[in-house]
Amino acid sequence: MARTEFYDDPAAPEPNSLVVAASAVVCDDQGRVLLQRRADSGLWALPGGGMEMTDSLPGCAVREV
């Protein structure tokens, strides 16, 4: 099932769940930023993802990167 974005859409359905997630900005010495191409939409995004029950927020960010 593909993910659907409802940014500022007044006709969006009511949310039915909450997912804690973390993203990270990773830069190198030349100022380049690491991005990933999303498999669901083909758009570029910061690396990140959902937190596991045993994760800390920083641990989630490190694991997802």
Coordinates of N, CA and C in Angstrom, one line a residue:
M1 N 0.8 -1.2 0.0 CA 0.0 0.0 0.0 C 0.9 1.2 0.0
A2 N 0.7 2.2 -0.9 CA 1.4 3.4 -1.0 C 1.0 4.4 0.1
R3 N 2.0 5.1 0.5 CA 1.7 6.2 1.5 C 1.1 7.4 0.8
T4 N 0.1 8.0 1.5 CA -0.5 9.2 0.9 C -0.3 10.4 1.8
E5 N 0.2 11.5 1.3 CA 0.5 12.7 2.0 C -0.7 13.6 2.0
F6 N -1.1 14.1 3.1 CA -2.3 15.0 3.2 C -1.8 16.4 3.8
Y7 N -0.8 17.0 3.3 CA -0.3 18.2 3.9 C -1.3 19.3 3.6
D8 N -1.8 20.0 4.6 CA -2.8 21.1 4.5 C -4.0 20.7 3.6
D9 N -4.5 19.5 3.7 CA -5.6 19.1 2.9 C -6.8 19.1 3.8
P10 N -7.8 20.0 3.6 CA -9.0 20.0 4.5 C -9.8 18.8 4.4
A11 N -9.7 18.0 3.3 CA -10.5 16.8 3.1 C -9.8 15.6 3.6
A12 N -8.7 15.8 4.3 CA -7.9 14.6 4.8 C -8.7 13.8 5.8
P13 N -8.5 12.5 5.9 CA -9.2 11.8 6.9 C -8.6 12.0 8.3
E14 N -9.3 11.8 9.4 CA -8.8 12.0 10.7 C -7.7 11.0 11.0
P15 N -6.6 11.4 11.7 CA -5.5 10.5 12.0 C -6.1 9.4 12.9
N16 N -5.5 8.1 12.8 CA -5.9 7.0 13.6 C -4.8 6.3 14.3
S17 N -3.6 6.9 14.2 CA -2.4 6.3 14.9 C -1.3 7.4 15.0
L18 N -0.4 7.1 15.9 CA 0.7 8.0 16.1 C 2.0 7.2 16.1
V19 N 3.0 7.6 15.3 CA 4.3 6.9 15.2 C 5.4 7.9 15.6
V20 N 6.2 7.5 16.6 CA 7.3 8.3 16.9 C 8.4 7.9 16.0
A21 N 9.1 8.9 15.4 CA 10.1 8.7 14.4 C 11.2 9.7 14.6
A22 N 12.4 9.4 14.0 CA 13.5 10.3 14.1 C 14.1 10.4 12.7
S23 N 14.6 11.6 12.4 CA 15.4 11.9 11.2 C 16.7 12.5 11.6
A24 N 17.7 12.5 10.7 CA 19.0 13.0 11.0 C 19.6 13.8 9.8
V25 N 20.3 14.9 10.1 CA 21.0 15.6 9.0 C 22.5 15.1 9.1
V26 N 23.0 14.6 8.1 CA 24.4 14.1 8.0 C 25.1 14.9 7.0
C27 N 26.2 15.6 7.4 CA 26.9 16.4 6.5 C 28.4 16.0 6.5
D28 N 29.1 16.2 5.3 CA 30.5 15.9 5.3 C 31.3 17.1 5.4
D29 N 32.6 17.1 5.2 CA 33.5 18.2 5.4 C 33.3 19.2 4.3
Q30 N 32.7 18.8 3.1 CA 32.5 19.7 2.0 C 31.1 20.4 2.1
G31 N 30.3 20.1 3.2 CA 29.0 20.7 3.3 C 27.9 19.9 2.6
R32 N 28.2 18.8 2.0 CA 27.1 18.0 1.3 C 26.3 17.3 2.4
V33 N 25.0 17.2 2.0 CA 24.0 16.6 2.9 C 23.6 15.2 2.4
L34 N 23.5 14.2 3.3 CA 23.1 12.9 2.9 C 21.6 12.9 2.7
L35 N 21.1 12.4 1.6 CA 19.6 12.2 1.4 C 19.4 10.8 0.9
Q36 N 18.1 10.4 1.1 CA 17.7 9.0 0.6 C 16.5 9.2 -0.4
R37 N 16.4 8.4 -1.4 CA 15.3 8.4 -2.2 C 14.2 7.5 -1.7
R38 N 13.0 8.0 -1.3 CA 12.0 7.1 -0.8 C 11.5 6.1 -1.8
A39 N 11.3 4.9 -1.3 CA 10.8 3.8 -2.2 C 9.3 4.0 -2.5
D40 N 8.6 4.6 -1.6 CA 7.1 4.7 -1.7 C 6.7 5.9 -2.7
S41 N 7.5 7.0 -2.7 CA 7.1 8.1 -3.5 C 8.1 8.5 -4.5
G42 N 9.3 8.1 -4.4 CA 10.4 8.5 -5.3 C 11.0 9.9 -4.9
L43 N 10.5 10.5 -3.8 CA 11.0 11.8 -3.4 C 12.2 11.7 -2.6
W44 N 13.0 12.7 -2.5 CA 14.2 12.8 -1.7 C 13.9 13.2 -0.3
A45 N 14.5 12.6 0.7 CA 14.2 12.9 2.1 C 15.5 12.7 3.0
L46 N 15.5 13.2 4.2 CA 16.5 12.9 5.2 C 16.4 11.5 5.6
P47 N 17.5 10.8 5.9 CA 17.4 9.5 6.4 C 16.6 9.4 7.8
G48 N 15.8 8.5 8.0 CA 15.0 8.4 9.2 C 14.0 7.3 9.2
G49 N 13.3 7.1 10.3 CA 12.3 6.1 10.3 C 11.7 6.0 11.7
G50 N 10.8 5.0 11.8 CA 10.1 4.8 13.1 C 10.9 4.2 14.2
M51 N 10.5 4.6 15.4 CA 11.2 4.2 16.6 C 10.7 2.9 17.1
E52 N 11.6 2.0 17.5 CA 11.2 0.7 18.1 C 10.9 0.9 19.6
M53 N 10.2 0.0 20.2 CA 9.8 0.2 21.6 C 11.0 0.2 22.5
T54 N 12.1 -0.5 22.1 CA 13.3 -0.5 23.0 C 14.3 0.6 22.6
D55 N 14.0 1.4 21.6 CA 15.0 2.5 21.2 C 14.9 3.7 22.0
S56 N 16.0 4.5 22.0 CA 15.9 5.9 22.4 C 15.8 6.7 21.2
L57 N 15.4 8.0 21.3 CA 15.3 8.8 20.1 C 16.7 8.9 19.4
P58 N 17.8 9.2 20.1 CA 19.1 9.3 19.4 C 19.4 7.9 18.8
G59 N 19.1 6.8 19.5 CA 19.5 5.5 19.0 C 18.7 5.2 17.7
C60 N 17.4 5.6 17.7 CA 16.6 5.4 16.5 C 17.2 6.2 15.3
A61 N 17.7 7.4 15.5 CA 18.3 8.2 14.4 C 19.5 7.5 13.9
V62 N 20.4 7.1 14.8 CA 21.6 6.4 14.4 C 21.3 5.1 13.7
R63 N 20.3 4.3 14.1 CA 20.0 3.1 13.5 C 19.4 3.3 12.1
E64 N 18.6 4.3 11.9 CA 18.0 4.6 10.6 C 19.0 5.1 9.6
V65 N 20.0 5.9 10.1 CA 21.0 6.4 9.2 C 21.9 5.2 8.7

